[in-house]
Amino acid sequence: MKRSLKSAILIPFIVVFFITFIGITSIQIYKFEQQSRMLGEKKILSITNNIKTKLDNFLKETMHFGMVIGNVIASNEYNKGHDISNVQDYLHSTVTDVYHLLPQVEVVGFGSSSADYVGFRKGENGDNQLILKDSRTKGRLTFYSGDSVSSDALMTVNNYDPRNRPWYLSVLEAKNPIWSTLYTSIDVYNKTNSTISASIPINNKSGDIDGVVSLDINIEQLINFMLKLKSEYDATVYIFNDNGELISNSGSDNISNVNYSRGGITLDPVIIKSLQHISDFKNHTFDKVVKYKTHVGDEGFYNSITPYAAEGTEDFRWYIGVSVSQSSLLEVSVENRILSWLIGLSICTIGLWIVAYHINKIIYPIELTIEAADMLASGHKIGKIKNDGEIKEIQTLVNSFNRMSLKIERTIDKLKNQAFHDDLTKLYSKAGLIDSYQKIKDKKGTLLVFSISTFKNINDSLGYEKGDLVLKEVANRLTKFSEEDSLIARIDGGKFALLSPRELDFRQSKTYAKSIKQFLTERLIIDGVEVAFRISVGVVTDIQDYSGIEQCLRNASVALSDGQKGQGRISHFSREMLEKIEHKTQMCADIKHGIDNHEFTPFYQPIVELKTGEVVGAEALARWISPKLGMVPPDRFIPIAEESGFIDQLGELILLQACSDITNGIAEGKWTDDFKMHVNISVLQLSRSSFLTSLQDIMNSTQVNPNNLSLEITESGLAENKGIFNRNLEAIIAMGIHVSIDDFGTGYSSLSYLQELDFDCLKIDRAFISTLTEDNFDSSLTAMILNISKTIDTYVVAEGIETETQAKLLNRLDCQFGQGYFFGKPAPYECWNY
Ligand code: C2E
Ligand code: CA
Ligand code: CA
């Protein structure tokens, strides 16, 4: 399909626009990604630093303090065997300061290598509560409500051995101050129980570990801090150790649900995803910051894991994890971005709309022109196209088109006027009649077609000028006679049509046609010469019953040609006439088919000498033996063959067969040497210049003796034909071929004409023979003809002898030859037995 001008301009424009838009958007998205990564990293760094500082506060200072306490205990040798009272006193004196400076510390304690323990825990009201296990508590770990053994014991634990506690064990292994692993405190008053301890070994002089100082930190504080970070930064933060155990997190899950003793479990999918990602690092230590991106649902997260080591404790390593969601990073800018896209899109759409509007405005006159050109081409009137375009070239184009179309319309109008009117009579032409009829709303009425039967003769004899005058006069008379609302046209040479809107029946229309005909043929004198002519009328009533005026005109013409057999008649169209024509058309096709398939053949009817009854010749009579129609007599196909021009071929065919049969018949002894074969030749055949050549060819090919051949020509043909016809006739006679005048007595040939022709046989039509009686025979026309024939020295064949009486009477009249069913019916060559 071809593209429209508008789409040809607009589509590339829209495509370029969208490509540009998509390009810009992609660059923006890429930049956004970059920007968000940068921001994410910044944010993560800041959070990580924050946590580091906090952890430093939490851990480093705690460790330092622990080490100071450890130093004091070691250097003063407070720990002596099973006596830990000095340690108790020292701790009691320092613990208030510890809690003041390091609020994260929950318990400050000391476990000795002899399995004793002393410590102070933070009471609910800011007081210090003693925890003791030595001889005084009979080896049971006792929690006191106050800071001395004199206070009430709150709880006792049997079989407590500090040396088995995680904080003690860690030191045994490291031999240096160290952070314990995460463990569950046995302190039932501690809310979370999750504890880590700064453990400091107390070495004796020989370097063995005498005891361990531990400062316990409640992890909950770390968690609270992280939650604060989370809300401040909108980030997920978490800390885990070398074993991948989660120490603290800002996860959304309820902290009390987290069972740290099982290595730390969280329900926060962000943390889970991040830890999964670094599961490779599980049980591995790494020193560098690790950064990666994860996805949870539709959301992207920037993650970073930073190793953290408390100062002076190189082996101890935690990992600070921070995850920041992409959307939280650029929340504002995403909105801004979408807004800017929307604004951009809107501006572009408006721009596109403006462009489309202008293109439309520019193209509109072109479209109008195209439409108008199309209408003009299909024959419609278009008028002037509005030319309010702004483009100079287009204005010129439209102006030129307007001028051109105006000219074309005027020319068409002129041509139409010429085509629709007859110059000579000023009546409508056939086209004009058709056009006017189409404009009539109420299509009904009666159509009469008048044909001047001998118009050609008028032209020939009086000349065209006078012929024109006759036409003009007929047109005048027709106009005068007809009603005003009738349409009158000269449809062809001497043919006029009158379309009356009145619906006339058969009788009425006949009377109407008759009166017009009479008026038209009234005495007409042109330049002092009276011109006589006949008029035939073809009538079509109820024109609304047919598909259009053209069909009515054709029907009237059919009626005319049907009526023209009797010129000057009034003939009403009937369906049968059409059927007859259709039949003729069909017959024509059948005849052609018959000729091609050799379905035509001559039958032979004997001609006898009346005196002796001896067969002296035969007449070849064409027969059509058709597989479709059966045996068809010549009356049914000869006239059609003559009308359609097939008669030449058909006649030649019969002549050829007859000639070849003569040669064979004589050779076989079937026929005598002077046997006369009569073959019918149509006057049409004889009027052709080619006839002689084909006759000569047949004579040559069949080697027939011209003396055995007589060509029958109808008498009526003789009178009407001259020229080639006569020349052919003379040539035939010159060739020694005989000529018979057929159907003699039915025509009007003058005797003088007959005398001119050198024919040698007259065939008396059977109409004269059938009327012969004993009473009238000697005064009959037959007797007269026979007398004439004697004066011009020809012999006579009487046709159609059906009875013996007829044969005898003819004999008495000295008629030499006869032909008829009495002697024999026409028969095919093979069945000839006369
Ligand atoms: P036609 O030339 O006058 O032929 C004589 C017609 O009278 C033949 O009719 C023949 O069968 C018929 N006829 C003969 N004896 C009798 C009789 O005793 N009583 C009656 N009632 N009729 C008799 P057919 O064969 O039907 O031919 C009709 C016409 O067809 C012929 O009239 C002739 O004009 C034409 N025709 C036949 N064959 C040809 C042909 O080959 N070429 C041309 N151009 N015309 C042919
Ligand atoms: Ca004949
Ligand atoms: Ca005849």
Coordinates of C-alpha atoms in Angstrom, one line a residue, residues 206-742:
S206 CA 56.1 -17.0 86.6
G207 CA 53.9 -15.9 83.7
D208 CA 51.0 -18.3 84.4
I209 CA 47.5 -17.1 84.3
D210 CA 46.3 -16.5 87.8
G211 CA 42.9 -15.2 86.9
V212 CA 40.9 -13.2 84.3
V213 CA 39.3 -9.8 84.6
S214 CA 36.1 -9.5 82.5
L215 CA 34.0 -6.5 81.6
D216 CA 30.7 -7.7 80.2
I217 CA 28.9 -5.7 77.7
N218 CA 25.2 -6.1 77.1
I219 CA 24.7 -6.4 73.4
E220 CA 21.3 -4.8 73.6
Q221 CA 22.9 -1.4 73.7
L222 CA 24.7 -2.1 70.5
I223 CA 21.4 -3.1 69.0
N224 CA 19.7 0.0 70.1
F225 CA 22.4 2.1 68.6
M226 CA 22.1 0.3 65.4
L227 CA 18.3 0.8 65.3
K228 CA 19.0 4.5 65.7
L229 CA 21.4 4.4 62.8
K230 CA 18.8 2.6 60.8
S231 CA 16.2 5.2 61.3
E232 CA 18.7 8.0 60.9
Y233 CA 20.2 6.8 57.6
D234 CA 17.4 4.5 56.4
A235 CA 19.9 1.7 56.1
T236 CA 20.2 -1.8 57.4
V237 CA 23.2 -2.4 59.6
Y238 CA 24.5 -5.6 61.2
I239 CA 27.6 -6.9 62.8
F240 CA 28.8 -10.5 62.6
N241 CA 31.9 -12.3 63.7
D242 CA 34.5 -14.7 62.1
N243 CA 32.0 -17.5 62.3
G244 CA 29.4 -15.6 60.5
E245 CA 27.4 -15.3 63.6
L246 CA 25.3 -12.3 63.8
I247 CA 26.3 -10.2 66.7
S248 CA 24.0 -7.3 66.3
N249 CA 21.6 -6.0 63.7
S250 CA 19.1 -3.4 63.0
G251 CA 16.7 -6.0 61.5
S252 CA 13.1 -5.4 61.7
D253 CA 12.6 -8.6 63.7
N254 CA 11.9 -8.4 67.4
I255 CA 15.3 -8.6 69.0
S256 CA 14.1 -11.0 71.7
N257 CA 13.3 -13.5 69.0
V258 CA 16.9 -13.6 67.9
N259 CA 18.6 -16.5 69.4
Y260 CA 22.2 -15.4 69.3
S261 CA 23.4 -18.6 71.0
R262 CA 22.6 -20.3 67.8
G263 CA 24.9 -18.2 65.8
G264 CA 22.5 -15.3 65.2
I265 CA 19.4 -15.6 63.2
T266 CA 17.5 -12.8 61.6
L267 CA 14.4 -12.6 59.6
D268 CA 15.4 -9.5 57.8
P269 CA 15.6 -10.6 54.1
V270 CA 18.1 -7.8 53.3
I271 CA 20.6 -9.2 55.8
I272 CA 19.9 -12.8 54.8
K273 CA 20.6 -11.9 51.2
S274 CA 23.7 -10.0 52.0
L275 CA 25.1 -12.8 54.3
Q276 CA 24.2 -15.4 51.7
H277 CA 26.2 -13.4 49.2
I278 CA 29.3 -13.4 51.4
S279 CA 28.8 -17.0 52.6
D280 CA 32.0 -17.6 50.8
F281 CA 33.7 -15.6 53.5
K282 CA 32.2 -17.6 56.2
N283 CA 34.9 -19.1 58.4
H284 CA 37.4 -17.0 56.4
T285 CA 38.8 -13.9 57.6
F286 CA 39.2 -11.0 55.2
D287 CA 40.9 -7.7 55.7
K288 CA 39.5 -5.5 53.0
V289 CA 36.2 -3.8 52.6
V290 CA 33.9 -5.9 50.4
K291 CA 31.3 -4.2 48.3
Y292 CA 28.5 -5.7 46.2
K293 CA 25.0 -5.3 45.1
T294 CA 22.0 -7.5 45.9
H295 CA 18.4 -7.6 45.0
V296 CA 15.5 -8.2 47.3
G297 CA 12.2 -8.3 45.4
D298 CA 12.3 -5.4 43.0
E299 CA 14.6 -3.4 45.1
G300 CA 18.4 -3.1 44.6
F301 CA 20.7 -2.8 47.6
Y302 CA 24.3 -1.6 47.9
N303 CA 26.1 -3.6 50.5
S304 CA 29.5 -3.2 52.1
I305 CA 31.2 -5.4 54.6
T306 CA 34.0 -3.7 56.6
P307 CA 36.3 -5.7 58.9
Y308 CA 36.6 -4.2 62.3
A309 CA 39.3 -4.9 64.8
A310 CA 39.5 -3.4 68.2
E311 CA 42.7 -1.7 68.7
G312 CA 45.4 -3.9 70.3
T313 CA 43.5 -7.0 69.7
E314 CA 44.6 -8.1 66.3
D315 CA 43.0 -11.5 66.4
F316 CA 39.6 -10.2 67.3
R317 CA 37.7 -9.4 64.2
W318 CA 34.1 -8.3 63.6
Y319 CA 32.5 -7.3 60.4
I320 CA 30.3 -4.3 60.0
G321 CA 27.7 -4.8 57.3
V322 CA 25.7 -2.0 55.8
S323 CA 23.0 -2.3 53.2
V324 CA 21.4 0.7 51.6
S325 CA 18.4 0.5 49.3
Q326 CA 18.7 2.2 46.0
S327 CA 15.3 3.9 46.2
S328 CA 16.1 5.4 49.6
L329 CA 19.3 6.8 48.2
L330 CA 17.7 8.8 45.5
E331 CA 14.1 9.0 46.6
V332 CA 13.8 12.6 45.9
S333 CA 15.7 12.4 42.6
V334 CA 13.6 9.5 41.4
E335 CA 10.5 11.6 41.8
N336 CA 12.2 14.5 40.2
R337 CA 13.4 12.4 37.4
I338 CA 9.9 10.9 36.7
L339 CA 8.5 14.4 36.9
S340 CA 11.2 15.7 34.5
W341 CA 10.4 12.8 32.2
L342 CA 6.8 13.6 32.3
I343 CA 7.4 17.2 31.7
G344 CA 9.7 16.3 28.8
L345 CA 7.2 14.0 27.4
S346 CA 4.4 16.5 27.7
I347 CA 6.5 19.2 26.0
C348 CA 7.4 16.8 23.3
T349 CA 3.8 15.7 22.8
I350 CA 2.7 19.3 22.6
G351 CA 5.6 20.0 20.2
L352 CA 4.5 17.0 18.1
W353 CA 0.9 18.2 18.2
I354 CA 1.9 21.6 17.0
V355 CA 4.1 20.1 14.3
A356 CA 1.3 17.8 13.2
Y357 CA -1.1 20.7 13.3
H358 CA 1.1 22.7 11.0
I359 CA 1.9 19.8 8.7
N360 CA -1.8 19.2 8.5
K361 CA -2.4 22.8 7.7
I362 CA 0.2 22.7 4.9
I363 CA -1.0 19.4 3.5
Y364 CA -4.7 20.1 3.8
P365 CA -4.9 22.1 0.5
I366 CA -2.9 19.4 -1.2
E367 CA -5.3 16.7 0.1
L368 CA -8.2 18.8 -1.1
T369 CA -6.6 19.1 -4.5
I370 CA -6.0 15.4 -4.7
E371 CA -9.6 14.7 -3.7
A372 CA -10.8 17.2 -6.2
A373 CA -8.6 15.7 -9.0
D374 CA -10.0 12.3 -8.2
M375 CA -13.5 13.6 -8.4
L376 CA -12.7 15.4 -11.6
A377 CA -11.2 12.2 -13.0
S378 CA -14.4 10.3 -12.2
G379 CA -16.5 12.9 -14.0
H380 CA -17.9 14.9 -11.1
K381 CA -18.2 18.7 -10.9
I382 CA -16.0 20.0 -8.2
G383 CA -16.2 23.8 -8.3
K384 CA -13.4 25.9 -6.8
I385 CA -11.1 24.6 -4.1
K386 CA -10.7 26.9 -1.1
N387 CA -7.2 28.3 -1.2
D388 CA -6.3 29.7 2.2
G389 CA -3.0 27.9 2.5
E390 CA 0.0 29.8 3.7
I391 CA 2.7 28.2 1.6
K392 CA 3.4 30.1 -1.6
E393 CA 4.1 27.0 -3.7
I394 CA 1.0 25.2 -2.5
Q395 CA -1.1 28.3 -3.2
T396 CA 0.2 28.4 -6.7
L397 CA -0.5 24.7 -7.1
V398 CA -4.1 25.1 -5.9
N399 CA -4.7 28.2 -8.0
S400 CA -3.3 26.4 -11.1
F401 CA -5.5 23.4 -10.3
N402 CA -8.5 25.6 -9.9
R403 CA -7.9 27.2 -13.3
M404 CA -7.2 23.9 -14.9
S405 CA -10.3 22.2 -13.5
L406 CA -12.5 25.2 -14.5
K407 CA -11.2 24.8 -18.0
I408 CA -11.7 21.1 -18.0
E409 CA -15.3 21.5 -16.7
R410 CA -16.1 24.0 -19.3
T411 CA -14.7 21.8 -22.0
I412 CA -16.6 18.8 -20.6
D413 CA -19.8 20.9 -20.5
K414 CA -19.2 21.9 -24.1
L415 CA -18.5 18.4 -25.2
K416 CA -21.4 17.1 -23.3
N417 CA -23.6 19.7 -24.9
Q418 CA -22.3 18.6 -28.3
A419 CA -22.7 15.0 -27.5
F420 CA -26.1 15.4 -26.0
H421 CA -27.6 17.4 -28.8
D422 CA -28.0 16.8 -32.5
D423 CA -26.6 19.7 -34.4
L424 CA -28.8 19.3 -37.4
T425 CA -32.2 18.9 -35.8
K426 CA -31.5 20.6 -32.4
L427 CA -33.1 17.5 -30.8
Y428 CA -31.4 15.4 -28.2
S429 CA -28.8 12.9 -29.4
K430 CA -29.0 9.3 -28.2
A431 CA -26.5 10.1 -25.4
G432 CA -28.6 13.2 -24.6
L433 CA -31.7 11.2 -24.4
I434 CA -30.1 8.7 -22.1
D435 CA -28.7 11.4 -19.9
S436 CA -32.0 13.2 -19.7
Y437 CA -33.8 10.0 -18.9
Q438 CA -31.4 9.3 -16.1
K439 CA -32.4 12.6 -14.5
I440 CA -36.1 11.8 -14.6
K441 CA -37.3 10.7 -11.2
D442 CA -40.5 9.0 -12.2
K443 CA -39.2 6.6 -14.8
K444 CA -42.3 5.4 -16.7
G445 CA -43.9 5.9 -20.0
T446 CA -43.8 4.7 -23.6
L447 CA -41.0 4.8 -26.1
L448 CA -41.6 5.1 -29.8
V449 CA -38.8 4.9 -32.3
F450 CA -39.5 6.1 -35.8
S451 CA -37.3 5.0 -38.7
I452 CA -37.5 6.5 -42.2
S453 CA -37.4 3.3 -44.1
T454 CA -35.9 4.5 -47.3
F455 CA -33.8 7.2 -45.9
K456 CA -30.7 5.9 -47.6
N457 CA -32.5 6.1 -51.0
I458 CA -33.5 9.7 -50.3
N459 CA -29.9 10.6 -49.6
D460 CA -28.7 8.7 -52.7
S461 CA -31.3 10.2 -55.0
L462 CA -31.6 13.8 -53.7
G463 CA -28.2 14.3 -52.1
Y464 CA -27.2 14.9 -48.5
E465 CA -28.3 18.4 -48.3
K466 CA -31.9 17.6 -49.2
G467 CA -31.7 14.5 -47.0
D468 CA -30.8 16.8 -44.2
L469 CA -33.8 19.0 -44.9
V470 CA -36.0 15.9 -44.8
L471 CA -34.6 15.0 -41.4
K472 CA -35.1 18.6 -40.1
E473 CA -38.7 18.6 -41.3
V474 CA -39.4 15.2 -39.7
A475 CA -37.8 16.5 -36.5
N476 CA -40.1 19.7 -36.7
R477 CA -43.2 17.6 -37.2
L478 CA -42.3 15.3 -34.4
T479 CA -41.7 18.3 -32.0
K480 CA -45.0 19.9 -33.1
F481 CA -47.0 16.7 -32.6
S482 CA -45.6 15.5 -29.3
E483 CA -46.5 16.8 -25.8
E484 CA -44.2 19.2 -24.1
D485 CA -43.0 16.8 -21.4
S486 CA -41.9 14.2 -24.0
L487 CA -38.2 13.7 -24.8
I488 CA -37.4 13.7 -28.5
A489 CA -34.1 12.6 -30.0
R490 CA -32.5 11.7 -33.3
I491 CA -30.8 8.6 -32.3
D492 CA -29.2 7.5 -35.6
G493 CA -29.3 8.6 -39.3
G494 CA -33.0 8.4 -40.1
K495 CA -34.1 7.2 -36.7
F496 CA -36.0 9.3 -34.1
A497 CA -37.1 8.4 -30.6
L498 CA -40.0 9.9 -28.7
L499 CA -40.2 9.1 -25.0
S500 CA -43.6 10.0 -23.7
P501 CA -44.1 10.0 -19.9
R502 CA -47.7 8.7 -20.5
E503 CA -48.2 5.0 -19.8
L504 CA -50.0 3.8 -22.9
D505 CA -51.3 0.3 -23.3
F506 CA -50.9 -1.7 -26.6
R507 CA -54.0 -0.2 -28.2
Q508 CA -53.4 3.4 -27.1
S509 CA -49.8 3.3 -28.1
K510 CA -50.7 1.9 -31.5
T511 CA -53.2 4.7 -32.1
Y512 CA -50.7 7.2 -30.9
A513 CA -48.0 5.8 -33.1
K514 CA -50.3 5.7 -36.1
S515 CA -51.4 9.3 -35.7
I516 CA -47.8 10.5 -35.4
K517 CA -46.7 8.4 -38.3
Q518 CA -49.5 9.8 -40.4
F519 CA -48.5 13.4 -39.5
L520 CA -44.8 12.7 -40.2
T521 CA -45.5 11.2 -43.7
E522 CA -47.8 14.0 -44.8
R523 CA -46.9 15.5 -48.2
L524 CA -43.5 16.9 -48.1
I525 CA -42.1 19.2 -50.8
I526 CA -38.5 20.1 -50.8
D527 CA -37.2 22.6 -53.4
G528 CA -40.3 22.0 -55.4
V529 CA -39.8 18.2 -55.4
E530 CA -42.2 16.0 -53.6
V531 CA -40.4 13.5 -51.3
A532 CA -42.2 10.4 -50.4
F533 CA -41.0 8.1 -47.7
R534 CA -42.3 5.5 -45.4
I535 CA -41.9 5.4 -41.7
S536 CA -41.7 2.3 -39.5
V537 CA -42.4 2.5 -35.8
G538 CA -41.0 0.4 -33.0
V539 CA -43.0 0.7 -29.8
V540 CA -41.9 -0.2 -26.3
T541 CA -44.6 0.2 -23.6
D542 CA -44.0 0.1 -19.8
I543 CA -40.4 1.3 -20.1
Q544 CA -40.1 1.1 -16.4
D545 CA -40.1 -2.7 -16.7
Y546 CA -36.7 -2.7 -18.3
S547 CA -33.3 -2.1 -16.8
G548 CA -32.8 1.3 -18.5
I549 CA -33.5 3.5 -21.4
E550 CA -30.6 1.9 -23.4
Q551 CA -32.4 -1.5 -23.1
C552 CA -35.6 0.1 -24.2
L553 CA -33.9 1.7 -27.2
R554 CA -32.5 -1.7 -28.2
N555 CA -35.9 -3.3 -27.7
A556 CA -37.5 -0.7 -30.0
S557 CA -34.8 -1.4 -32.5
V558 CA -35.6 -5.1 -32.3
A559 CA -39.3 -4.4 -32.8
L560 CA -38.3 -2.2 -35.8
S561 CA -36.2 -4.8 -37.5
D562 CA -38.8 -7.4 -36.8
G563 CA -41.4 -5.1 -38.4
Q564 CA -39.2 -4.0 -41.2
K565 CA -40.1 -7.2 -43.1
G566 CA -43.1 -5.2 -43.9
Q567 CA -41.8 -1.7 -44.1
G568 CA -43.9 1.2 -42.8
R569 CA -45.4 -0.9 -40.1
I570 CA -46.0 -0.3 -36.4
S571 CA -44.4 -3.0 -34.4
H572 CA -44.6 -3.5 -30.7
F573 CA -41.7 -5.1 -28.9
S574 CA -42.3 -8.4 -27.4
R575 CA -40.1 -10.9 -25.5
E576 CA -40.6 -13.4 -28.4
M577 CA -38.8 -11.0 -30.7
L578 CA -35.8 -11.1 -28.4
E579 CA -36.1 -14.9 -28.2
K580 CA -36.1 -15.0 -32.0
I581 CA -32.9 -13.0 -32.1
E582 CA -31.4 -15.1 -29.5
H583 CA -32.4 -18.2 -31.4
K584 CA -30.8 -16.8 -34.5
T585 CA -27.6 -16.1 -32.6
Q586 CA -27.6 -19.6 -31.3
M587 CA -28.3 -21.0 -34.7
C588 CA -25.3 -19.0 -36.1
A589 CA -23.0 -20.6 -33.6
D590 CA -24.5 -24.1 -34.3
I591 CA -24.1 -23.5 -38.1
K592 CA -20.5 -22.6 -37.7
H593 CA -20.0 -25.7 -35.5
G594 CA -21.8 -27.8 -38.1
I595 CA -19.6 -26.5 -40.9
D596 CA -16.5 -27.3 -39.0
N597 CA -17.8 -30.8 -38.2
H598 CA -19.0 -31.6 -41.7
E599 CA -22.6 -31.9 -40.7
F600 CA -23.9 -30.5 -44.0
T601 CA -24.4 -32.7 -47.0
P602 CA -26.5 -32.6 -50.2
F603 CA -29.5 -34.9 -50.9
Y604 CA -30.3 -35.5 -54.5
Q605 CA -33.8 -35.3 -56.0
P606 CA -34.2 -36.7 -59.5
I607 CA -35.2 -34.6 -62.5
V608 CA -37.0 -36.7 -65.2
E609 CA -37.9 -36.3 -68.8
L610 CA -41.7 -36.2 -68.7
K611 CA -42.2 -38.0 -72.0
T612 CA -40.1 -41.0 -71.2
G613 CA -39.9 -40.9 -67.4
E614 CA -36.2 -41.2 -67.8
V615 CA -34.0 -39.7 -65.0
V616 CA -31.8 -37.0 -66.7
G617 CA -30.5 -35.2 -63.7
A618 CA -30.9 -34.2 -60.1
E619 CA -31.1 -31.2 -57.8
A620 CA -28.7 -31.0 -54.9
L621 CA -30.6 -29.9 -51.8
A622 CA -28.6 -29.1 -48.7
R623 CA -29.4 -31.0 -45.5
W624 CA -28.0 -30.4 -42.0
I625 CA -27.6 -33.6 -40.1
S626 CA -27.0 -32.2 -36.7
P627 CA -26.3 -34.4 -33.6
K628 CA -27.9 -31.7 -31.5
L629 CA -30.9 -30.7 -33.7
G630 CA -31.5 -33.8 -35.9
M631 CA -32.2 -33.4 -39.6
V632 CA -32.6 -29.7 -40.3
P633 CA -34.4 -28.6 -43.5
P634 CA -32.7 -25.8 -45.5
D635 CA -35.5 -23.3 -44.8
R636 CA -34.3 -23.1 -41.2
F637 CA -30.7 -22.5 -41.8
I638 CA -30.2 -21.1 -45.3
P639 CA -31.7 -17.6 -44.5
I640 CA -29.7 -17.4 -41.3
A641 CA -26.5 -18.5 -43.1
E642 CA -27.2 -15.9 -45.7
E643 CA -27.7 -13.2 -43.1
S644 CA -24.7 -14.2 -41.1
G645 CA -22.3 -14.7 -44.1
F646 CA -21.9 -18.4 -43.6
I647 CA -23.6 -19.0 -46.9
D648 CA -20.4 -18.8 -48.9
Q649 CA -18.7 -21.5 -46.9
L650 CA -21.9 -23.6 -46.8
G651 CA -22.6 -23.2 -50.5
E652 CA -19.1 -24.1 -51.5
L653 CA -19.3 -27.2 -49.3
I654 CA -22.5 -28.4 -51.0
L655 CA -21.1 -27.5 -54.5
L656 CA -17.9 -29.4 -53.8
Q657 CA -19.8 -32.5 -52.6
A658 CA -22.2 -32.4 -55.6
C659 CA -19.4 -32.0 -58.1
S660 CA -17.4 -34.8 -56.6
D661 CA -20.6 -37.0 -56.6
I662 CA -21.2 -36.3 -60.3
T663 CA -17.7 -37.4 -61.2
N664 CA -18.1 -40.5 -59.1
G665 CA -21.7 -41.2 -60.2
I666 CA -20.8 -41.1 -63.9
A667 CA -17.6 -43.1 -63.3
E668 CA -19.6 -45.7 -61.5
G669 CA -22.2 -45.8 -64.2
K670 CA -24.9 -44.7 -61.8
W671 CA -25.6 -41.7 -63.9
T672 CA -25.4 -41.1 -67.7
D673 CA -22.6 -39.0 -69.2
D674 CA -25.0 -36.1 -70.0
F675 CA -26.5 -36.2 -66.4
K676 CA -27.3 -32.6 -65.3
M677 CA -26.6 -31.8 -61.6
H678 CA -28.5 -28.7 -60.5
V679 CA -26.9 -26.9 -57.5
N680 CA -28.5 -24.0 -55.8
I681 CA -26.4 -20.9 -55.5
S682 CA -27.4 -18.0 -53.3
V683 CA -27.5 -14.5 -54.9
L684 CA -25.2 -13.5 -52.1
Q685 CA -22.6 -16.0 -53.1
L686 CA -22.8 -14.8 -56.7
S687 CA -22.3 -11.2 -55.6
R688 CA -18.9 -12.0 -54.2
S689 CA -15.8 -11.5 -56.4
S690 CA -14.2 -14.5 -54.8
F691 CA -16.9 -16.8 -56.0
L692 CA -15.3 -17.5 -59.4
T693 CA -12.0 -18.6 -57.9
S694 CA -13.5 -21.0 -55.5
L695 CA -15.8 -22.4 -58.3
Q696 CA -12.7 -22.8 -60.5
D697 CA -10.9 -24.6 -57.6
I698 CA -13.8 -27.0 -57.1
M699 CA -14.0 -27.7 -60.9
N700 CA -10.3 -28.4 -60.9
S701 CA -10.2 -30.6 -57.9
T702 CA -13.3 -32.7 -58.8
Q703 CA -12.5 -32.8 -62.6
V704 CA -16.2 -32.3 -63.2
N705 CA -17.4 -31.7 -66.7
P706 CA -19.0 -28.2 -66.8
N707 CA -21.7 -29.7 -69.1
N708 CA -22.9 -31.9 -66.2
L709 CA -23.4 -28.8 -63.9
S710 CA -26.2 -26.3 -63.8
L711 CA -26.3 -23.6 -61.2
E712 CA -29.7 -22.5 -60.0
I713 CA -30.3 -18.8 -59.3
T714 CA -33.6 -17.5 -58.0
E715 CA -35.4 -15.2 -60.2
S716 CA -35.9 -12.5 -57.5
G717 CA -32.2 -12.3 -57.2
L718 CA -31.7 -11.4 -60.8
A719 CA -33.7 -8.2 -60.7
E720 CA -31.9 -6.8 -57.7
N721 CA -28.3 -7.6 -58.5
K722 CA -26.0 -6.1 -61.0
G723 CA -22.3 -5.4 -61.2
I724 CA -20.2 -8.3 -59.9
F725 CA -23.3 -10.6 -59.9
N726 CA -23.7 -10.1 -63.7
R727 CA -20.0 -10.4 -64.4
N728 CA -19.9 -13.7 -62.4
L729 CA -22.9 -15.0 -64.2
E730 CA -21.3 -14.2 -67.6
A731 CA -18.0 -15.9 -66.5
I732 CA -19.9 -19.0 -65.4
I733 CA -21.7 -19.3 -68.7
A734 CA -18.4 -18.7 -70.5
M735 CA -16.9 -21.7 -68.5
G736 CA -19.6 -23.9 -70.2
I737 CA -21.6 -24.3 -66.9
H738 CA -25.3 -24.2 -67.3
V739 CA -27.5 -21.7 -65.5
S740 CA -31.1 -22.3 -64.4
I741 CA -33.6 -19.7 -63.2
D742 CA -35.2 -21.0 -60.1

